[in-house]
mmCIF file of C-alpha atoms in Angstrom:
data_model
loop_
_atom_site.group_PDB
_atom_site.id
_atom_site.type_symbol
_atom_site.label_atom_id
_atom_site.label_comp_id
_atom_site.label_asym_id
_atom_site.label_seq_id
_atom_site.Cartn_x
_atom_site.Cartn_y
_atom_site.Cartn_z
ATOM 1 C CA UNK A 2 16.447 76.564 18.967
ATOM 2 C CA UNK A 3 13.130 77.598 20.289
ATOM 3 C CA UNK A 4 11.447 76.072 17.218
ATOM 4 C CA UNK A 5 13.384 72.773 17.168
ATOM 5 C CA UNK A 6 12.974 71.857 20.865
ATOM 6 C CA UNK A 7 9.095 71.529 20.704
ATOM 7 C CA UNK A 8 9.524 69.278 17.574
ATOM 8 C CA UNK A 9 11.904 67.045 19.321
ATOM 9 C CA UNK A 10 9.552 66.607 22.312
ATOM 10 C CA UNK A 11 6.721 65.792 19.899
ATOM 11 C CA UNK A 12 8.745 63.020 18.140
ATOM 12 C CA UNK A 13 9.654 61.472 21.524
ATOM 13 C CA UNK A 14 6.012 61.302 22.696
ATOM 14 C CA UNK A 15 5.023 59.505 19.353
ATOM 15 C CA UNK A 16 7.633 56.739 20.004
ATOM 16 C CA UNK A 17 6.361 56.255 23.544
ATOM 17 C CA UNK A 18 2.878 56.082 22.208
ATOM 18 C CA UNK A 19 3.931 53.481 19.739
ATOM 19 C CA UNK A 20 5.577 51.323 22.424
ATOM 20 C CA UNK A 21 2.574 51.770 24.659
ATOM 21 C CA UNK A 22 0.314 50.584 21.837
ATOM 22 C CA UNK A 23 2.503 47.609 21.127
ATOM 23 C CA UNK A 24 2.511 46.611 24.827
ATOM 24 C CA UNK A 25 -1.308 47.062 24.986
ATOM 25 C CA UNK A 26 -1.814 44.807 21.996
ATOM 26 C CA UNK A 27 0.491 42.176 23.447
ATOM 27 C CA UNK A 28 -1.283 42.192 26.777
ATOM 28 C CA UNK A 29 -4.636 41.739 25.004
ATOM 29 C CA UNK A 30 -3.211 38.916 23.033
ATOM 30 C CA UNK A 31 -1.900 37.180 26.167
ATOM 31 C CA UNK A 32 -5.255 37.755 27.740
ATOM 32 C CA UNK A 33 -7.159 36.277 24.878
ATOM 33 C CA UNK A 34 -4.856 33.196 24.857
ATOM 34 C CA UNK A 35 -5.350 32.832 28.583
ATOM 35 C CA UNK A 36 -9.057 33.090 28.214
ATOM 36 C CA UNK A 37 -9.122 30.502 25.470
ATOM 37 C CA UNK A 38 -6.998 28.190 27.713
ATOM 38 C CA UNK A 39 -9.488 28.661 30.493
ATOM 39 C CA UNK A 40 -12.367 28.011 28.264
ATOM 40 C CA UNK A 41 -10.690 24.856 26.969
ATOM 41 C CA UNK A 42 -9.957 23.675 30.454
ATOM 42 C CA UNK A 43 -13.581 24.357 31.619
ATOM 43 C CA UNK A 44 -14.889 22.465 28.545
ATOM 44 C CA UNK A 45 -12.689 19.458 29.213
ATOM 45 C CA UNK A 46 -13.912 19.450 32.930
ATOM 46 C CA UNK A 47 -17.604 19.556 31.804
ATOM 47 C CA UNK A 48 -16.900 16.704 29.296
ATOM 48 C CA UNK A 49 -15.307 14.665 32.092
ATOM 49 C CA UNK A 50 -18.268 15.434 34.453
ATOM 50 C CA UNK A 51 -20.795 14.294 31.889
ATOM 51 C CA UNK A 52 -18.891 11.070 31.012
ATOM 52 C CA UNK A 53 -18.528 10.271 34.676
ATOM 53 C CA UNK A 54 -22.239 10.866 35.368
ATOM 54 C CA UNK A 55 -23.102 8.571 32.401
ATOM 55 C CA UNK A 56 -20.804 5.889 33.637
ATOM 56 C CA UNK A 57 -22.292 6.221 37.151
ATOM 57 C CA UNK A 58 -25.732 5.838 35.719
ATOM 58 C CA UNK A 59 -24.762 2.834 33.586
ATOM 59 C CA UNK A 60 -23.106 1.176 36.697
ATOM 60 C CA UNK A 61 -26.455 1.928 38.666
ATOM 61 C CA UNK A 62 -28.543 0.466 35.918
ATOM 62 C CA UNK A 63 -26.513 -2.875 35.880
ATOM 63 C CA UNK A 64 -26.527 -2.997 39.641
ATOM 64 C CA UNK A 65 -30.338 -2.383 39.786
ATOM 65 C CA UNK A 66 -31.029 -5.008 37.160
ATOM 66 C CA UNK A 67 -28.876 -7.582 39.022
ATOM 67 C CA UNK A 68 -30.661 -6.879 42.285
ATOM 68 C CA UNK A 69 -33.990 -7.076 40.706
ATOM 69 C CA UNK A 70 -33.251 -10.316 39.023
ATOM 70 C CA UNK A 71 -31.943 -11.726 42.291
ATOM 71 C CA UNK A 72 -35.003 -10.413 44.099
ATOM 72 C CA UNK A 73 -37.393 -12.076 41.625
ATOM 73 C CA UNK A 74 -35.552 -15.269 41.946
ATOM 74 C CA UNK A 75 -36.007 -15.147 45.753
ATOM 75 C CA UNK A 76 -39.727 -14.388 45.523
ATOM 76 C CA UNK A 77 -40.341 -17.070 42.934
ATOM 77 C CA UNK A 78 -44.078 -17.534 42.911
ATOM 78 C CA UNK A 79 -44.849 -14.451 45.072
ATOM 79 C CA UNK A 80 -44.132 -12.049 42.338
ATOM 80 C CA UNK A 81 -46.975 -9.815 41.263
ATOM 81 C CA UNK A 82 -48.927 -10.421 37.988
ATOM 82 C CA UNK A 83 -49.992 -7.697 35.764
ATOM 83 C CA UNK A 84 -53.552 -6.612 36.421
ATOM 84 C CA UNK A 85 -56.396 -7.431 33.907
ATOM 85 C CA UNK A 86 -56.960 -4.579 31.335
ATOM 86 C CA UNK A 87 -59.838 -3.419 29.101
ATOM 87 C CA UNK A 88 -62.644 -4.291 31.621
ATOM 88 C CA UNK A 89 -65.991 -3.685 30.036
ATOM 89 C CA UNK A 90 -69.712 -4.769 30.290
ATOM 90 C CA UNK A 91 -71.946 -5.968 27.566
ATOM 91 C CA UNK A 92 -75.664 -5.654 28.707
ATOM 92 C CA UNK A 93 -78.569 -6.720 26.436
ATOM 93 C CA UNK A 94 -82.220 -7.596 27.446
ATOM 94 C CA UNK A 95 -81.282 -7.628 31.127
ATOM 95 C CA UNK A 96 -78.466 -10.065 30.696
ATOM 96 C CA UNK A 97 -75.086 -8.587 31.887
ATOM 97 C CA UNK A 98 -71.645 -9.843 30.948
ATOM 98 C CA UNK A 99 -68.293 -8.634 32.265
ATOM 99 C CA UNK A 100 -65.287 -9.119 30.052
ATOM 100 C CA UNK A 101 -61.516 -8.298 30.183
ATOM 101 C CA UNK A 102 -58.319 -8.894 28.223
ATOM 102 C CA UNK A 103 -56.337 -12.014 29.227
ATOM 103 C CA UNK A 104 -53.217 -11.850 31.202
ATOM 104 C CA UNK A 105 -50.638 -13.871 29.247
ATOM 105 C CA UNK A 106 -47.847 -15.746 31.185
ATOM 106 C CA UNK A 107 -45.827 -18.180 29.094
ATOM 107 C CA UNK A 108 -46.377 -21.842 30.340
ATOM 108 C CA UNK A 109 -48.889 -21.020 33.021
ATOM 109 C CA UNK A 110 -52.709 -21.173 33.306
ATOM 110 C CA UNK A 111 -54.126 -17.755 34.577
ATOM 111 C CA UNK A 112 -57.262 -17.832 36.561
ATOM 112 C CA UNK A 113 -59.561 -14.956 37.389
ATOM 113 C CA UNK A 114 -61.728 -13.804 40.150
ATOM 114 C CA UNK A 115 -64.645 -11.253 40.004
ATOM 115 C CA UNK A 116 -66.094 -9.146 42.796
ATOM 116 C CA UNK A 117 -68.792 -6.485 42.881
ATOM 117 C CA UNK A 118 -69.838 -3.731 45.186
ATOM 118 C CA UNK A 119 -73.367 -2.288 45.295
ATOM 119 C CA UNK A 120 -74.809 0.796 46.780
ATOM 120 C CA UNK A 121 -75.318 -0.968 50.096
ATOM 121 C CA UNK A 122 -71.826 -2.200 50.422
ATOM 122 C CA UNK A 123 -70.420 1.260 49.687
ATOM 123 C CA UNK A 124 -72.661 3.189 52.059
ATOM 124 C CA UNK A 125 -73.420 0.771 54.814
ATOM 125 C CA UNK A 126 -70.960 -2.079 54.929
ATOM 126 C CA UNK A 127 -67.507 -0.305 54.941
ATOM 127 C CA UNK A 128 -67.054 -0.427 51.218
ATOM 128 C CA UNK A 129 -66.789 -4.211 51.293
ATOM 129 C CA UNK A 130 -66.792 -6.289 48.114
ATOM 130 C CA UNK A 131 -68.698 -9.463 47.388
ATOM 131 C CA UNK A 132 -67.178 -12.317 45.420
ATOM 132 C CA UNK A 133 -69.029 -13.823 42.472
ATOM 133 C CA UNK A 134 -68.930 -17.533 43.017
ATOM 134 C CA UNK A 135 -69.495 -18.502 39.496
ATOM 135 C CA UNK A 136 -66.471 -16.474 38.434
ATOM 136 C CA UNK A 137 -64.090 -17.408 41.209
ATOM 137 C CA UNK A 138 -60.769 -18.871 39.842
ATOM 138 C CA UNK A 139 -62.286 -19.168 36.291
ATOM 139 C CA UNK A 140 -60.043 -19.491 33.169
ATOM 140 C CA UNK A 141 -62.629 -17.718 31.061
ATOM 141 C CA UNK A 142 -62.432 -13.960 30.393
ATOM 142 C CA UNK A 143 -66.159 -13.475 30.537
ATOM 143 C CA UNK A 144 -68.337 -13.512 33.574
ATOM 144 C CA UNK A 145 -72.143 -13.634 33.619
ATOM 145 C CA UNK A 146 -73.027 -11.125 36.495
ATOM 146 C CA UNK A 147 -76.876 -11.157 35.704
ATOM 147 C CA UNK A 148 -77.928 -12.866 38.867
ATOM 148 C CA UNK A 149 -75.686 -10.641 41.051
ATOM 149 C CA UNK A 150 -76.920 -7.313 39.477
ATOM 150 C CA UNK A 151 -80.353 -7.575 41.198
ATOM 151 C CA UNK A 152 -81.256 -4.002 41.853
ATOM 152 C CA UNK A 153 -81.477 -0.832 39.816
ATOM 153 C CA UNK A 154 -78.431 0.965 41.477
ATOM 154 C CA UNK A 155 -74.860 1.781 40.647
ATOM 155 C CA UNK A 156 -72.351 -1.111 40.875
ATOM 156 C CA UNK A 157 -68.604 -1.329 40.991
ATOM 157 C CA UNK A 158 -66.822 -4.392 39.518
ATOM 158 C CA UNK A 159 -63.237 -5.541 39.588
ATOM 159 C CA UNK A 160 -61.196 -8.476 38.255
ATOM 160 C CA UNK A 161 -57.921 -10.035 39.620
ATOM 161 C CA UNK A 162 -55.546 -12.597 37.980
ATOM 162 C CA UNK A 163 -54.177 -15.566 39.977
ATOM 163 C CA UNK A 164 -51.548 -18.229 39.366
ATOM 164 C CA UNK A 165 -51.126 -20.314 42.478
ATOM 165 C CA UNK A 166 -50.076 -17.949 45.154
ATOM 166 C CA UNK A 167 -49.163 -15.162 42.705
ATOM 167 C CA UNK A 168 -51.740 -12.513 42.395
ATOM 168 C CA UNK A 169 -52.177 -9.354 40.426
ATOM 169 C CA UNK A 170 -53.568 -5.944 41.574
ATOM 170 C CA UNK A 171 -57.259 -5.536 41.159
ATOM 171 C CA UNK A 172 -58.344 -4.264 37.634
ATOM 172 C CA UNK A 173 -61.514 -2.034 38.289
ATOM 173 C CA UNK A 174 -64.162 -1.179 35.767
ATOM 174 C CA UNK A 175 -63.992 2.458 34.830
ATOM 175 C CA UNK A 176 -67.039 4.153 36.206
ATOM 176 C CA UNK A 177 -70.340 2.576 37.545
ATOM 177 C CA UNK A 178 -72.669 0.171 35.920
ATOM 178 C CA UNK A 179 -76.459 0.414 36.297
ATOM 179 C CA UNK A 180 -78.823 -2.137 34.691
ATOM 180 C CA UNK A 181 -81.072 0.576 33.569
ATOM 181 C CA UNK A 182 -78.612 1.195 30.812
ATOM 182 C CA UNK A 183 -79.293 -2.273 29.300
ATOM 183 C CA UNK A 184 -80.052 -2.502 25.681
ATOM 184 C CA UNK A 185 -83.597 -3.683 24.920
ATOM 185 C CA UNK A 186 -84.441 -5.320 21.577
ATOM 186 C CA UNK A 187 -87.894 -5.939 20.037
ATOM 187 C CA UNK A 188 -89.322 -9.461 20.497
ATOM 188 C CA UNK A 189 -89.276 -12.057 17.773
ATOM 189 C CA UNK A 190 -92.847 -12.277 16.541
ATOM 190 C CA UNK A 191 -95.005 -14.383 14.206
ATOM 191 C CA UNK A 192 -98.442 -13.417 13.093
ATOM 192 C CA UNK A 193 -100.816 -16.194 12.235
ATOM 193 C CA UNK A 194 -104.061 -16.025 10.427
ATOM 194 C CA UNK A 195 -106.192 -19.102 11.534
ATOM 195 C CA UNK A 196 -109.351 -18.836 9.520
ATOM 196 C CA UNK A 197 -110.890 -15.567 10.757
ATOM 197 C CA UNK A 198 -108.742 -15.466 13.905
ATOM 198 C CA UNK A 199 -105.834 -13.172 14.309
ATOM 199 C CA UNK A 200 -103.075 -14.841 16.349
ATOM 200 C CA UNK A 201 -99.637 -13.760 17.378
ATOM 201 C CA UNK A 202 -96.705 -15.890 18.724
ATOM 202 C CA UNK A 203 -94.164 -14.156 20.718
ATOM 203 C CA UNK A 204 -90.581 -15.005 21.994
ATOM 204 C CA UNK A 205 -90.329 -15.982 25.562
ATOM 205 C CA UNK A 206 -87.627 -13.609 26.911
ATOM 206 C CA UNK A 207 -88.110 -14.425 30.595
ATOM 207 C CA UNK A 208 -90.336 -13.526 33.565
ATOM 208 C CA UNK A 209 -89.140 -9.895 33.739
ATOM 209 C CA UNK A 210 -90.492 -9.053 30.253
ATOM 210 C CA UNK A 211 -93.969 -7.888 29.174
ATOM 211 C CA UNK A 212 -95.118 -7.240 25.630
ATOM 212 C CA UNK A 213 -97.056 -4.461 24.190
ATOM 213 C CA UNK A 214 -98.922 -5.595 21.084
ATOM 214 C CA UNK A 215 -100.568 -3.135 18.593
ATOM 215 C CA UNK A 216 -102.778 -4.414 15.825
ATOM 216 C CA UNK A 217 -105.150 -2.702 13.429
ATOM 217 C CA UNK A 218 -106.905 -3.178 10.158
ATOM 218 C CA UNK A 219 -104.703 -1.901 7.273
ATOM 219 C CA UNK A 220 -105.623 1.638 6.209
ATOM 220 C CA UNK A 221 -107.320 2.320 9.673
ATOM 221 C CA UNK A 222 -104.142 3.107 11.673
ATOM 222 C CA UNK A 223 -106.140 5.694 13.737
ATOM 223 C CA UNK A 224 -108.320 2.931 15.161
ATOM 224 C CA UNK A 225 -105.117 0.932 16.390
ATOM 225 C CA UNK A 226 -105.755 -1.380 19.257
ATOM 226 C CA UNK A 227 -103.342 -2.406 22.124
ATOM 227 C CA UNK A 228 -103.009 -5.586 24.190
ATOM 228 C CA UNK A 229 -100.487 -6.197 27.079
ATOM 229 C CA UNK A 230 -99.188 -9.736 27.199
ATOM 230 C CA UNK A 231 -97.624 -10.340 30.526
ATOM 231 C CA UNK A 232 -96.865 -14.201 30.223
ATOM 232 C CA UNK A 233 -96.080 -16.014 26.981
ATOM 233 C CA UNK A 234 -97.160 -19.558 27.239
ATOM 234 C CA UNK A 235 -98.699 -20.199 23.808
ATOM 235 C CA UNK A 236 -100.226 -18.459 20.861
ATOM 236 C CA UNK A 237 -102.093 -15.253 21.884
ATOM 237 C CA UNK A 238 -105.470 -14.520 20.301
ATOM 238 C CA UNK A 239 -105.785 -10.891 19.302
ATOM 239 C CA UNK A 240 -109.026 -10.389 17.269
ATOM 240 C CA UNK A 241 -111.579 -11.847 14.877
ATOM 241 C CA UNK A 242 -110.986 -10.612 11.311
ATOM 242 C CA UNK A 243 -113.283 -9.792 8.503
ATOM 243 C CA UNK A 244 -112.761 -11.437 5.159
ATOM 244 C CA UNK A 245 -111.070 -9.101 2.653
ATOM 245 C CA UNK A 246 -108.844 -6.497 4.352
ATOM 246 C CA UNK A 247 -105.378 -7.115 5.845
ATOM 247 C CA UNK A 248 -104.650 -6.969 9.549
ATOM 248 C CA UNK A 249 -101.186 -5.697 10.758
ATOM 249 C CA UNK A 250 -99.380 -6.271 14.007
ATOM 250 C CA UNK A 251 -96.179 -4.903 15.711
ATOM 251 C CA UNK A 252 -94.822 -5.405 19.232
ATOM 252 C CA UNK A 253 -92.324 -4.052 21.673
ATOM 253 C CA UNK A 254 -90.745 -5.348 24.933
ATOM 254 C CA UNK A 255 -91.338 -3.593 28.284
ATOM 255 C CA UNK A 256 -89.357 -4.206 31.583
ATOM 256 C CA UNK A 257 -91.297 -2.951 34.718
ATOM 257 C CA UNK A 258 -88.133 -3.142 36.903
ATOM 258 C CA UNK A 259 -86.323 -0.335 34.966
ATOM 259 C CA UNK A 260 -89.450 1.172 33.467
ATOM 260 C CA UNK A 261 -88.173 1.068 29.975
ATOM 261 C CA UNK A 262 -89.393 -0.205 26.458
ATOM 262 C CA UNK A 263 -87.752 -1.326 23.378
ATOM 263 C CA UNK A 264 -88.509 0.002 19.903
ATOM 264 C CA UNK A 265 -91.253 -1.694 17.911
ATOM 265 C CA UNK A 266 -90.641 -4.743 15.821
ATOM 266 C CA UNK A 267 -91.224 -4.766 12.026
ATOM 267 C CA UNK A 268 -94.842 -4.671 10.974
ATOM 268 C CA UNK A 269 -96.351 -8.008 9.842
ATOM 269 C CA UNK A 270 -99.719 -8.167 7.985
ATOM 270 C CA UNK A 271 -102.006 -11.201 7.333
ATOM 271 C CA UNK A 272 -105.405 -11.694 5.707
ATOM 272 C CA UNK A 273 -108.361 -13.756 6.873
ATOM 273 C CA UNK A 274 -108.363 -17.269 5.334
ATOM 274 C CA UNK A 275 -111.773 -18.446 4.088
ATOM 275 C CA UNK A 276 -113.208 -21.880 5.182
ATOM 276 C CA UNK A 277 -113.753 -23.435 8.474
ATOM 277 C CA UNK A 278 -111.277 -22.631 11.175
ATOM 278 C CA UNK A 279 -108.990 -25.320 12.239
ATOM 279 C CA UNK A 280 -109.638 -24.472 15.853
ATOM 280 C CA UNK A 281 -113.309 -24.960 15.299
ATOM 281 C CA UNK A 282 -112.796 -28.242 13.505
ATOM 282 C CA UNK A 283 -110.585 -29.510 16.318
ATOM 283 C CA UNK A 284 -113.032 -28.592 18.876
ATOM 284 C CA UNK A 285 -115.934 -30.337 17.018
ATOM 285 C CA UNK A 286 -113.880 -33.488 16.687
ATOM 286 C CA UNK A 287 -113.009 -33.519 20.359
ATOM 287 C CA UNK A 288 -116.754 -32.893 21.339
ATOM 288 C CA UNK A 289 -117.890 -35.714 19.021
ATOM 289 C CA UNK A 290 -115.367 -38.039 20.517
ATOM 290 C CA UNK A 291 -116.601 -37.305 24.077
ATOM 291 C CA UNK A 292 -120.205 -37.791 22.932
ATOM 292 C CA UNK A 293 -119.441 -41.245 21.429
ATOM 293 C CA UNK A 294 -117.519 -42.259 24.648
ATOM 294 C CA UNK A 295 -120.502 -41.213 26.720
ATOM 295 C CA UNK A 296 -122.951 -43.195 24.657
ATOM 296 C CA UNK A 297 -120.974 -46.359 24.245
ATOM 297 C CA UNK A 298 -119.643 -46.624 27.770
ATOM 298 C CA UNK A 299 -122.828 -47.945 29.427
ATOM 299 C CA UNK A 300 -123.215 -50.661 26.781
ATOM 300 C CA UNK A 301 -119.637 -51.735 26.924
ATOM 301 C CA UNK A 302 -119.926 -51.924 30.793
ATOM 302 C CA UNK A 303 -123.194 -54.058 30.619
ATOM 303 C CA UNK A 304 -121.654 -56.389 27.871
ATOM 304 C CA UNK A 305 -118.422 -56.842 29.969
ATOM 305 C CA UNK A 306 -120.322 -57.688 33.117
ATOM 306 C CA UNK A 307 -122.375 -60.328 31.155
ATOM 307 C CA UNK A 308 -119.268 -61.959 29.762
ATOM 308 C CA UNK A 309 -117.754 -62.120 33.134
ATOM 309 C CA UNK A 310 -120.962 -63.560 34.673
ATOM 310 C CA UNK A 311 -121.178 -66.403 32.022
ATOM 311 C CA UNK A 312 -117.560 -67.028 32.243
ATOM 312 C CA UNK A 313 -117.288 -67.376 36.068
ATOM 313 C CA UNK A 314 -120.787 -68.563 37.001
ATOM 314 C CA UNK A 315 -122.296 -70.581 34.228
ATOM 315 C CA UNK A 316 -126.075 -71.639 34.467
ATOM 316 C CA UNK A 317 -126.761 -75.460 34.410
ATOM 317 C CA UNK A 318 -129.264 -76.316 31.613
ATOM 318 C CA UNK A 319 -131.442 -79.572 31.884
ATOM 319 C CA UNK A 320 -131.902 -81.742 28.842
ATOM 320 C CA UNK A 321 -135.419 -81.741 27.309
ATOM 321 C CA UNK A 322 -136.178 -85.253 28.475
ATOM 322 C CA UNK A 323 -135.850 -84.279 31.946
ATOM 323 C CA UNK A 324 -138.019 -81.153 31.775
ATOM 324 C CA UNK A 325 -141.628 -81.300 33.207
ATOM 325 C CA UNK A 326 -144.115 -79.289 31.177
ATOM 326 C CA UNK A 327 -146.756 -79.257 33.773
ATOM 327 C CA UNK A 328 -145.458 -79.894 37.330
ATOM 328 C CA UNK A 329 -147.948 -81.628 39.659
ATOM 329 C CA UNK A 330 -149.302 -79.555 42.310
ATOM 330 C CA UNK A 331 -150.725 -82.337 44.537
ATOM 331 C CA UNK A 332 -149.329 -85.777 45.354
ATOM 332 C CA UNK A 333 -151.614 -88.127 47.253
ATOM 333 C CA UNK A 334 -149.570 -90.603 49.215
ATOM 334 C CA UNK A 335 -151.527 -93.730 49.915
ATOM 335 C CA UNK A 336 -150.722 -96.652 52.103
ATOM 336 C CA UNK A 337 -150.699 -100.222 51.005
ATOM 337 C CA UNK A 338 -153.534 -101.808 49.237
ATOM 338 C CA UNK A 339 -154.651 -103.464 52.367
ATOM 339 C CA UNK A 340 -155.255 -100.095 53.894
ATOM 340 C CA UNK A 341 -158.976 -99.104 53.825
ATOM 341 C CA UNK A 342 -158.354 -95.467 54.247
ATOM 342 C CA UNK A 343 -155.920 -93.098 52.637
ATOM 343 C CA UNK A 344 -154.096 -90.355 54.059
ATOM 344 C CA UNK A 345 -156.073 -87.347 52.990
ATOM 345 C CA UNK A 346 -153.400 -84.820 53.912
ATOM 346 C CA UNK A 347 -151.979 -83.026 50.869
ATOM 347 C CA UNK A 348 -148.329 -82.213 50.702
ATOM 348 C CA UNK A 349 -147.012 -79.819 48.066
ATOM 349 C CA UNK A 350 -143.641 -81.057 46.857
ATOM 350 C CA UNK A 351 -141.323 -78.816 44.983
ATOM 351 C CA UNK A 352 -140.725 -79.604 41.405
ATOM 352 C CA UNK A 353 -137.002 -80.770 42.173
ATOM 353 C CA UNK A 354 -138.283 -83.331 44.467
ATOM 354 C CA UNK A 355 -140.849 -84.656 41.990
ATOM 355 C CA UNK A 356 -138.181 -84.784 39.396
ATOM 356 C CA UNK A 357 -136.002 -86.802 41.707
ATOM 357 C CA UNK A 358 -138.914 -89.184 42.490
ATOM 358 C CA UNK A 359 -139.524 -89.765 38.795
ATOM 359 C CA UNK A 360 -136.046 -90.488 38.136
ATOM 360 C CA UNK A 361 -136.076 -93.123 40.968
ATOM 361 C CA UNK A 362 -139.239 -94.705 39.506
ATOM 362 C CA UNK A 363 -137.573 -94.847 36.047
ATOM 363 C CA UNK A 364 -134.639 -96.593 37.422
#
């Protein structure tokens, strides 16, 4: 009995352990199912929240679109235009052009206005802007600002689009523009050999430009000579050439206002031409013409005066029968034959009166 009792007690405790394990498994299973149900409910709630948020956003989008369309319809012409884009400057040989991309509005003509701001306006005039009259309400997308950029300082530039009362925001040039950055090109040049004279003809690029001309005898570059040409009015005489060797010329532009020079032009070479120079021939012909005029002018003047005198005041010529070869110097007038004494007084009668007396006697 003593041995069997403990065995019985051990068997009872095993059954209890089995029951306890079964109940534990059942509780874990129920907990797992409950957790899955909770997670499913939480997922459904999250999906509903996302859908409701998307629906709300969609409703807000449609409402905003509707309001914006109504607002635009109310504003009409007062709605803003897009600002001009891609604003840039092309500057070559001190000529400056501002350009921008066009603002396109279907069925409308867009006009543009340009303003600039120099150093004085920024520092001393409350950052004011000055309109460019030539580019006010223009339809072009390029503006010549050369006359307005008159100083070597930094400039701001801006462009605005206009359609009636509708305007855009100002589109501003990125950074500043200074005319010192202009691109300078060499001048167009033509070298001429007129007899033994070395001449050069330069392009007239404006009053701001001067030209540095270098010339030399080919093979003697170390003895190169320089001439500054400040005004281009005609052909410039450089030197008198020797017969035989070539003479070469190159030139560059110089702008004193910005103290900059361009690169040199391509070298051009010519050779002295034999024979008499055309300049000398022309000078000789002109001198000969003046000499002929000086010699013939007095004779022509005298001849003309004579022709005018004979035409306006002709001289009366008497016929030969009326001419007296030896006009009498004394005529003695006597009285009648009855008079004993004659008048001894001598009267000198002019030849015209004598001629008249003879005509009367003849008649």
